[in-house]
Amino acid sequence: MNKVAFMAGPYISNPEENIKQSLYWANIAMNRGYTPIIPHFYMHYLNKEYPRTEAIWREASLDILRKCDILARIPGQSEGADNECKLALELGIPIIYLKEDEDAKLV
């Protein structure tokens, strides 16, 4: 069974571009044998059809994180991703800080 990687990164600043960046990193995670979870990817489309508050989506993301094996921090400023990293540390979930020129380190 693959380890589940919570993909944490920017969203609000540029949703469409940030989703593309998340997909890029999720693909690398899959290539390394992880099962990536991108909360803001599915929440983006679900929220378009069934809007909810940002607070509800953030709490849902934290619920998902609690079930993951690692957190992969995608580059870029994000208060939400920073909060997800804080929770991961509290829960003892390892964090991998991704860098554009070092994608091979996602092992």
Short mmCIF file of N, CA, C and O in Angstrom, two decimals:
data_model
loop_
_atom_site.label_atom_id
_atom_site.label_comp_id
_atom_site.label_asym_id
_atom_site.label_seq_id
_atom_site.Cartn_x
_atom_site.Cartn_y
_atom_site.Cartn_z
N MET A 1 0.84 -1.18 0.00
CA MET A 1 0.00 0.00 0.00
C MET A 1 0.88 1.24 0.00
O MET A 1 1.84 1.32 0.75
N ASN A 2 0.57 2.18 -0.87
CA ASN A 2 1.32 3.44 -0.95
C ASN A 2 1.05 4.34 0.24
O ASN A 2 -0.05 4.34 0.79
N LYS A 3 2.05 5.13 0.61
CA LYS A 3 1.83 6.17 1.61
C LYS A 3 1.02 7.28 0.97
O LYS A 3 1.18 7.58 -0.21
N VAL A 4 0.16 7.91 1.77
CA VAL A 4 -0.69 8.99 1.29
C VAL A 4 -0.01 10.32 1.60
O VAL A 4 0.33 10.61 2.75
N ALA A 5 0.17 11.12 0.55
CA ALA A 5 0.84 12.42 0.67
C ALA A 5 -0.17 13.55 0.53
O ALA A 5 -0.83 13.69 -0.49
N PHE A 6 -0.30 14.34 1.58
CA PHE A 6 -1.14 15.53 1.58
C PHE A 6 -0.37 16.65 0.90
O PHE A 6 0.70 17.04 1.37
N MET A 7 -0.88 17.14 -0.21
CA MET A 7 -0.20 18.18 -0.98
C MET A 7 -0.68 19.54 -0.50
O MET A 7 -1.82 19.94 -0.76
N ALA A 8 0.17 20.25 0.24
CA ALA A 8 -0.19 21.54 0.82
C ALA A 8 0.52 22.66 0.08
O ALA A 8 1.74 22.62 -0.07
N GLY A 9 -0.24 23.63 -0.39
CA GLY A 9 0.38 24.73 -1.11
C GLY A 9 -0.58 25.88 -1.30
O GLY A 9 -1.72 25.85 -0.84
N PRO A 10 -0.13 26.89 -2.02
CA PRO A 10 -0.96 28.07 -2.27
C PRO A 10 -2.23 27.72 -3.05
O PRO A 10 -2.23 26.79 -3.86
N TYR A 11 -3.28 28.48 -2.78
CA TYR A 11 -4.51 28.33 -3.54
C TYR A 11 -5.14 29.68 -3.82
O TYR A 11 -5.32 30.08 -4.96
N ILE A 12 -5.48 30.42 -2.78
CA ILE A 12 -6.31 31.61 -2.88
C ILE A 12 -5.70 32.69 -3.78
O ILE A 12 -6.42 33.36 -4.52
N SER A 13 -4.39 32.83 -3.78
CA SER A 13 -3.76 33.91 -4.54
C SER A 13 -3.99 33.81 -6.05
O SER A 13 -4.06 34.82 -6.74
N ASN A 14 -4.11 32.59 -6.58
CA ASN A 14 -4.33 32.36 -8.00
C ASN A 14 -4.83 30.92 -8.19
O ASN A 14 -4.03 30.03 -8.54
N PRO A 15 -6.11 30.67 -7.93
CA PRO A 15 -6.62 29.29 -7.89
C PRO A 15 -6.26 28.43 -9.11
O PRO A 15 -5.77 27.32 -8.94
N GLU A 16 -6.48 28.92 -10.31
CA GLU A 16 -6.24 28.09 -11.50
C GLU A 16 -4.76 27.73 -11.63
O GLU A 16 -4.42 26.57 -11.89
N GLU A 17 -3.88 28.70 -11.48
CA GLU A 17 -2.45 28.44 -11.59
C GLU A 17 -1.95 27.56 -10.45
O GLU A 17 -1.12 26.67 -10.64
N ASN A 18 -2.46 27.79 -9.25
CA ASN A 18 -2.03 27.00 -8.10
C ASN A 18 -2.50 25.55 -8.20
O ASN A 18 -1.80 24.64 -7.75
N ILE A 19 -3.66 25.34 -8.78
CA ILE A 19 -4.11 23.96 -9.01
C ILE A 19 -3.18 23.26 -10.00
O ILE A 19 -2.79 22.11 -9.80
N LYS A 20 -2.79 23.97 -11.06
CA LYS A 20 -1.84 23.39 -12.02
C LYS A 20 -0.52 23.00 -11.34
O LYS A 20 0.04 21.94 -11.60
N GLN A 21 -0.04 23.89 -10.48
CA GLN A 21 1.19 23.60 -9.76
C GLN A 21 1.01 22.39 -8.86
O GLN A 21 1.89 21.53 -8.77
N SER A 22 -0.12 22.28 -8.20
CA SER A 22 -0.40 21.13 -7.33
C SER A 22 -0.44 19.83 -8.13
O SER A 22 0.06 18.80 -7.68
N LEU A 23 -1.03 19.88 -9.32
CA LEU A 23 -1.08 18.69 -10.17
C LEU A 23 0.33 18.27 -10.60
O LEU A 23 0.64 17.08 -10.66
N TYR A 24 1.17 19.25 -10.90
CA TYR A 24 2.56 18.96 -11.26
C TYR A 24 3.25 18.17 -10.15
O TYR A 24 3.86 17.13 -10.38
N TRP A 25 3.13 18.68 -8.92
CA TRP A 25 3.78 18.02 -7.79
C TRP A 25 3.11 16.70 -7.46
O TRP A 25 3.79 15.75 -7.04
N ALA A 26 1.80 16.60 -7.62
CA ALA A 26 1.10 15.33 -7.36
C ALA A 26 1.59 14.25 -8.33
O ALA A 26 1.74 13.09 -7.95
N ASN A 27 1.83 14.64 -9.56
CA ASN A 27 2.36 13.69 -10.54
C ASN A 27 3.73 13.17 -10.11
O ASN A 27 4.00 11.96 -10.21
N ILE A 28 4.58 14.06 -9.63
CA ILE A 28 5.89 13.63 -9.14
C ILE A 28 5.72 12.69 -7.95
O ILE A 28 6.39 11.66 -7.85
N ALA A 29 4.81 13.02 -7.05
CA ALA A 29 4.56 12.15 -5.89
C ALA A 29 4.12 10.76 -6.36
O ALA A 29 4.59 9.75 -5.83
N MET A 30 3.23 10.71 -7.33
CA MET A 30 2.78 9.41 -7.85
C MET A 30 3.94 8.65 -8.48
O MET A 30 4.07 7.43 -8.30
N ASN A 31 4.80 9.36 -9.21
CA ASN A 31 5.97 8.72 -9.80
C ASN A 31 6.91 8.15 -8.76
O ASN A 31 7.69 7.24 -9.05
N ARG A 32 6.85 8.69 -7.55
CA ARG A 32 7.71 8.22 -6.45
C ARG A 32 7.00 7.19 -5.56
O ARG A 32 7.52 6.82 -4.52
N GLY A 33 5.79 6.78 -5.95
CA GLY A 33 5.09 5.73 -5.21
C GLY A 33 4.13 6.19 -4.14
O GLY A 33 3.65 5.38 -3.35
N TYR A 34 3.83 7.48 -4.08
CA TYR A 34 2.86 8.00 -3.13
C TYR A 34 1.47 8.08 -3.77
O TYR A 34 1.35 8.15 -4.99
N THR A 35 0.46 8.12 -2.93
CA THR A 35 -0.89 8.45 -3.38
C THR A 35 -1.15 9.88 -2.93
O THR A 35 -1.32 10.14 -1.74
N PRO A 36 -1.13 10.83 -3.87
CA PRO A 36 -1.27 12.24 -3.48
C PRO A 36 -2.73 12.64 -3.28
O PRO A 36 -3.62 12.20 -4.01
N ILE A 37 -2.94 13.48 -2.30
CA ILE A 37 -4.24 14.07 -2.03
C ILE A 37 -4.07 15.59 -2.15
O ILE A 37 -3.22 16.17 -1.48
N ILE A 38 -4.87 16.21 -3.03
CA ILE A 38 -4.81 17.66 -3.23
C ILE A 38 -6.16 18.24 -2.77
O ILE A 38 -7.08 18.35 -3.56
N PRO A 39 -6.29 18.59 -1.50
CA PRO A 39 -7.58 19.06 -1.01
C PRO A 39 -8.16 20.24 -1.78
O PRO A 39 -9.34 20.25 -2.10
N HIS A 40 -7.34 21.23 -2.11
CA HIS A 40 -7.93 22.40 -2.76
C HIS A 40 -8.32 22.12 -4.21
O HIS A 40 -9.10 22.86 -4.77
N PHE A 41 -7.84 21.03 -4.78
CA PHE A 41 -8.24 20.66 -6.14
C PHE A 41 -9.73 20.28 -6.17
O PHE A 41 -10.52 20.88 -6.89
N TYR A 42 -10.09 19.31 -5.37
CA TYR A 42 -11.50 18.91 -5.42
C TYR A 42 -12.40 19.92 -4.72
O TYR A 42 -13.54 20.13 -5.14
N MET A 43 -11.90 20.60 -3.70
CA MET A 43 -12.73 21.61 -3.03
C MET A 43 -13.03 22.78 -3.97
O MET A 43 -14.10 23.36 -3.90
N HIS A 44 -12.10 23.11 -4.84
CA HIS A 44 -12.29 24.18 -5.82
C HIS A 44 -13.54 23.90 -6.66
O HIS A 44 -14.41 24.76 -6.82
N TYR A 45 -13.61 22.70 -7.20
CA TYR A 45 -14.72 22.36 -8.08
C TYR A 45 -16.00 22.08 -7.31
O TYR A 45 -17.09 22.45 -7.75
N LEU A 46 -15.90 21.48 -6.16
CA LEU A 46 -17.07 21.25 -5.33
C LEU A 46 -17.68 22.57 -4.87
O LEU A 46 -18.91 22.76 -4.91
N ASN A 47 -16.82 23.52 -4.52
CA ASN A 47 -17.30 24.82 -4.05
C ASN A 47 -17.98 25.62 -5.15
O ASN A 47 -18.87 26.43 -4.88
N LYS A 48 -17.58 25.40 -6.40
CA LYS A 48 -18.26 26.09 -7.51
C LYS A 48 -19.72 25.67 -7.60
O LYS A 48 -20.58 26.47 -7.94
N GLU A 49 -19.99 24.42 -7.32
CA GLU A 49 -21.36 23.90 -7.40
C GLU A 49 -22.12 24.04 -6.09
O GLU A 49 -23.33 24.26 -6.08
N TYR A 50 -21.41 23.87 -4.98
CA TYR A 50 -22.03 23.87 -3.66
C TYR A 50 -21.20 24.72 -2.71
O TYR A 50 -20.43 24.20 -1.90
N PRO A 51 -21.33 26.04 -2.80
CA PRO A 51 -20.47 26.94 -2.03
C PRO A 51 -20.59 26.75 -0.51
O PRO A 51 -21.68 26.49 0.02
N ARG A 52 -19.44 26.87 0.11
CA ARG A 52 -19.32 26.85 1.56
C ARG A 52 -18.30 27.91 1.95
O ARG A 52 -17.57 28.42 1.12
N THR A 53 -18.23 28.20 3.22
CA THR A 53 -17.29 29.23 3.69
C THR A 53 -15.86 28.70 3.65
O THR A 53 -15.62 27.48 3.69
N GLU A 54 -14.92 29.64 3.60
CA GLU A 54 -13.51 29.27 3.62
C GLU A 54 -13.17 28.49 4.90
O GLU A 54 -12.39 27.53 4.87
N ALA A 55 -13.78 28.87 6.02
CA ALA A 55 -13.53 28.18 7.28
C ALA A 55 -13.92 26.71 7.21
O ALA A 55 -13.22 25.84 7.74
N ILE A 56 -15.03 26.42 6.56
CA ILE A 56 -15.46 25.02 6.42
C ILE A 56 -14.46 24.24 5.58
O ILE A 56 -14.08 23.11 5.91
N TRP A 57 -13.99 24.85 4.48
CA TRP A 57 -13.02 24.15 3.63
C TRP A 57 -11.70 23.94 4.35
O TRP A 57 -11.08 22.89 4.22
N ARG A 58 -11.27 24.92 5.12
CA ARG A 58 -10.01 24.76 5.87
C ARG A 58 -10.11 23.62 6.87
O ARG A 58 -9.20 22.82 7.02
N GLU A 59 -11.23 23.55 7.57
CA GLU A 59 -11.42 22.48 8.55
C GLU A 59 -11.47 21.12 7.86
O GLU A 59 -10.89 20.14 8.34
N ALA A 60 -12.11 21.06 6.70
CA ALA A 60 -12.15 19.80 5.94
C ALA A 60 -10.74 19.38 5.53
O ALA A 60 -10.39 18.19 5.60
N SER A 61 -9.92 20.34 5.11
CA SER A 61 -8.53 20.04 4.75
C SER A 61 -7.77 19.46 5.93
O SER A 61 -7.00 18.50 5.79
N LEU A 62 -7.96 20.05 7.10
CA LEU A 62 -7.27 19.55 8.29
C LEU A 62 -7.74 18.14 8.64
O LEU A 62 -6.93 17.31 9.09
N ASP A 63 -9.01 17.85 8.45
CA ASP A 63 -9.51 16.50 8.68
C ASP A 63 -8.83 15.49 7.76
O ASP A 63 -8.46 14.39 8.18
N ILE A 64 -8.65 15.87 6.50
CA ILE A 64 -7.97 15.00 5.54
C ILE A 64 -6.51 14.81 5.95
O ILE A 64 -5.99 13.69 5.93
N LEU A 65 -5.85 15.90 6.33
CA LEU A 65 -4.45 15.83 6.72
C LEU A 65 -4.24 14.82 7.85
O LEU A 65 -3.27 14.06 7.84
N ARG A 66 -5.15 14.79 8.80
CA ARG A 66 -5.02 13.89 9.95
C ARG A 66 -4.95 12.41 9.52
O ARG A 66 -4.49 11.58 10.28
N LYS A 67 -5.38 12.10 8.32
CA LYS A 67 -5.41 10.73 7.84
C LYS A 67 -4.23 10.40 6.90
O LYS A 67 -4.14 9.29 6.39
N CYS A 68 -3.36 11.37 6.67
CA CYS A 68 -2.27 11.19 5.71
C CYS A 68 -0.97 10.76 6.40
O CYS A 68 -0.79 10.96 7.59
N ASP A 69 -0.08 10.18 5.59
CA ASP A 69 1.20 9.70 6.10
C ASP A 69 2.28 10.77 6.08
O ASP A 69 3.18 10.76 6.93
N ILE A 70 2.25 11.65 5.09
CA ILE A 70 3.21 12.74 5.01
C ILE A 70 2.51 13.98 4.48
O ILE A 70 1.42 13.89 3.91
N LEU A 71 3.15 15.13 4.68
CA LEU A 71 2.70 16.37 4.08
C LEU A 71 3.80 16.83 3.13
O LEU A 71 4.96 16.92 3.53
N ALA A 72 3.44 17.08 1.89
CA ALA A 72 4.38 17.61 0.90
C ALA A 72 4.05 19.09 0.71
O ALA A 72 2.98 19.42 0.19
N ARG A 73 4.96 19.95 1.15
CA ARG A 73 4.71 21.40 1.09
C ARG A 73 5.18 21.95 -0.25
O ARG A 73 6.37 21.97 -0.57
N ILE A 74 4.21 22.39 -1.05
CA ILE A 74 4.46 22.95 -2.36
C ILE A 74 4.99 24.38 -2.18
O ILE A 74 4.51 25.11 -1.32
N PRO A 75 5.97 24.81 -2.99
CA PRO A 75 6.51 26.16 -2.84
C PRO A 75 5.45 27.25 -3.03
O PRO A 75 4.49 27.07 -3.79
N GLY A 76 5.64 28.35 -2.34
CA GLY A 76 4.76 29.52 -2.47
C GLY A 76 4.15 29.91 -1.14
O GLY A 76 3.97 29.08 -0.26
N GLN A 77 3.84 31.20 -1.03
CA GLN A 77 3.25 31.71 0.20
C GLN A 77 1.82 31.23 0.34
O GLN A 77 1.03 31.31 -0.61
N SER A 78 1.49 30.75 1.52
CA SER A 78 0.13 30.31 1.81
C SER A 78 -0.06 30.17 3.31
O SER A 78 0.56 29.32 3.95
N GLU A 79 -0.93 31.01 3.85
CA GLU A 79 -1.24 30.93 5.27
C GLU A 79 -1.89 29.58 5.59
O GLU A 79 -1.59 28.95 6.60
N GLY A 80 -2.78 29.13 4.71
CA GLY A 80 -3.45 27.85 4.92
C GLY A 80 -2.47 26.69 4.94
O GLY A 80 -2.52 25.82 5.82
N ALA A 81 -1.55 26.66 3.97
CA ALA A 81 -0.55 25.58 3.93
C ALA A 81 0.38 25.67 5.14
O ALA A 81 0.79 24.63 5.68
N ASP A 82 0.72 26.88 5.56
CA ASP A 82 1.55 27.03 6.76
C ASP A 82 0.84 26.46 7.98
O ASP A 82 1.45 25.79 8.82
N ASN A 83 -0.47 26.70 8.09
CA ASN A 83 -1.24 26.14 9.20
C ASN A 83 -1.32 24.62 9.11
O ASN A 83 -1.28 23.93 10.13
N GLU A 84 -1.40 24.10 7.90
CA GLU A 84 -1.41 22.65 7.73
C GLU A 84 -0.07 22.06 8.16
O GLU A 84 -0.03 21.00 8.79
N CYS A 85 1.02 22.76 7.87
CA CYS A 85 2.34 22.31 8.33
C CYS A 85 2.42 22.30 9.85
O CYS A 85 2.97 21.37 10.45
N LYS A 86 1.87 23.32 10.49
CA LYS A 86 1.87 23.37 11.96
C LYS A 86 1.13 22.17 12.54
O LYS A 86 1.61 21.54 13.48
N LEU A 87 -0.02 21.85 11.97
CA LEU A 87 -0.78 20.70 12.46
C LEU A 87 0.00 19.41 12.21
O LEU A 87 0.05 18.53 13.08
N ALA A 88 0.61 19.28 11.05
CA ALA A 88 1.41 18.08 10.75
C ALA A 88 2.50 17.90 11.80
O ALA A 88 2.71 16.79 12.30
N LEU A 89 3.18 18.99 12.15
CA LEU A 89 4.22 18.90 13.18
C LEU A 89 3.64 18.45 14.51
O LEU A 89 4.22 17.60 15.19
N GLU A 90 2.50 19.01 14.89
CA GLU A 90 1.85 18.63 16.15
C GLU A 90 1.48 17.15 16.15
O GLU A 90 1.54 16.49 17.19
N LEU A 91 1.08 16.63 15.00
CA LEU A 91 0.63 15.24 14.90
C LEU A 91 1.78 14.26 14.62
O LEU A 91 1.56 13.06 14.57
N GLY A 92 2.97 14.79 14.41
CA GLY A 92 4.10 13.93 14.11
C GLY A 92 4.12 13.42 12.68
O GLY A 92 4.76 12.42 12.37
N ILE A 93 3.41 14.11 11.78
CA ILE A 93 3.39 13.74 10.37
C ILE A 93 4.61 14.39 9.70
O ILE A 93 4.78 15.60 9.78
N PRO A 94 5.44 13.59 9.06
CA PRO A 94 6.64 14.16 8.40
C PRO A 94 6.26 15.16 7.31
O PRO A 94 5.25 14.98 6.62
N ILE A 95 7.10 16.18 7.15
CA ILE A 95 6.89 17.20 6.13
C ILE A 95 8.07 17.17 5.16
O ILE A 95 9.22 17.14 5.57
N ILE A 96 7.75 17.16 3.87
CA ILE A 96 8.75 17.30 2.83
C ILE A 96 8.52 18.66 2.19
O ILE A 96 7.42 18.95 1.72
N TYR A 97 9.55 19.51 2.19
CA TYR A 97 9.46 20.82 1.58
C TYR A 97 9.96 20.71 0.14
O TYR A 97 11.14 20.47 -0.10
N LEU A 98 9.05 20.84 -0.81
CA LEU A 98 9.37 20.66 -2.21
C LEU A 98 10.04 21.91 -2.78
O LEU A 98 9.68 23.03 -2.41
N LYS A 99 10.98 21.70 -3.68
CA LYS A 99 11.65 22.81 -4.35
C LYS A 99 11.71 22.48 -5.83
O LYS A 99 11.97 21.34 -6.21
N GLU A 100 11.51 23.47 -6.65
CA GLU A 100 11.43 23.28 -8.09
C GLU A 100 12.62 22.53 -8.67
O GLU A 100 12.47 21.66 -9.49
N ASP A 101 13.81 22.86 -8.19
CA ASP A 101 15.00 22.23 -8.76
C ASP A 101 15.41 20.95 -8.04
O ASP A 101 16.44 20.38 -8.33
N GLU A 102 14.60 20.50 -7.11
CA GLU A 102 14.95 19.32 -6.33
C GLU A 102 13.81 18.31 -6.27
O GLU A 102 13.62 17.64 -5.27
N ASP A 103 13.04 18.15 -7.34
CA ASP A 103 11.88 17.26 -7.28
C ASP A 103 12.27 15.82 -6.98
O ASP A 103 11.49 15.05 -6.47
N ALA A 104 13.50 15.43 -7.24
CA ALA A 104 13.93 14.06 -6.97
C ALA A 104 13.97 13.75 -5.49
O ALA A 104 14.06 12.60 -5.10
N LYS A 105 13.93 14.78 -4.64
CA LYS A 105 14.00 14.54 -3.20
C LYS A 105 12.67 14.06 -2.61
O LYS A 105 12.59 13.78 -1.43
N LEU A 106 11.64 13.97 -3.41
CA LEU A 106 10.36 13.44 -2.92
C LEU A 106 10.47 11.92 -2.95
O LEU A 106 10.03 11.27 -3.88
N VAL A 107 11.11 11.36 -1.93
CA VAL A 107 11.32 9.91 -1.87
C VAL A 107 10.82 9.36 -0.56
O VAL A 107 10.63 10.06 0.37
#
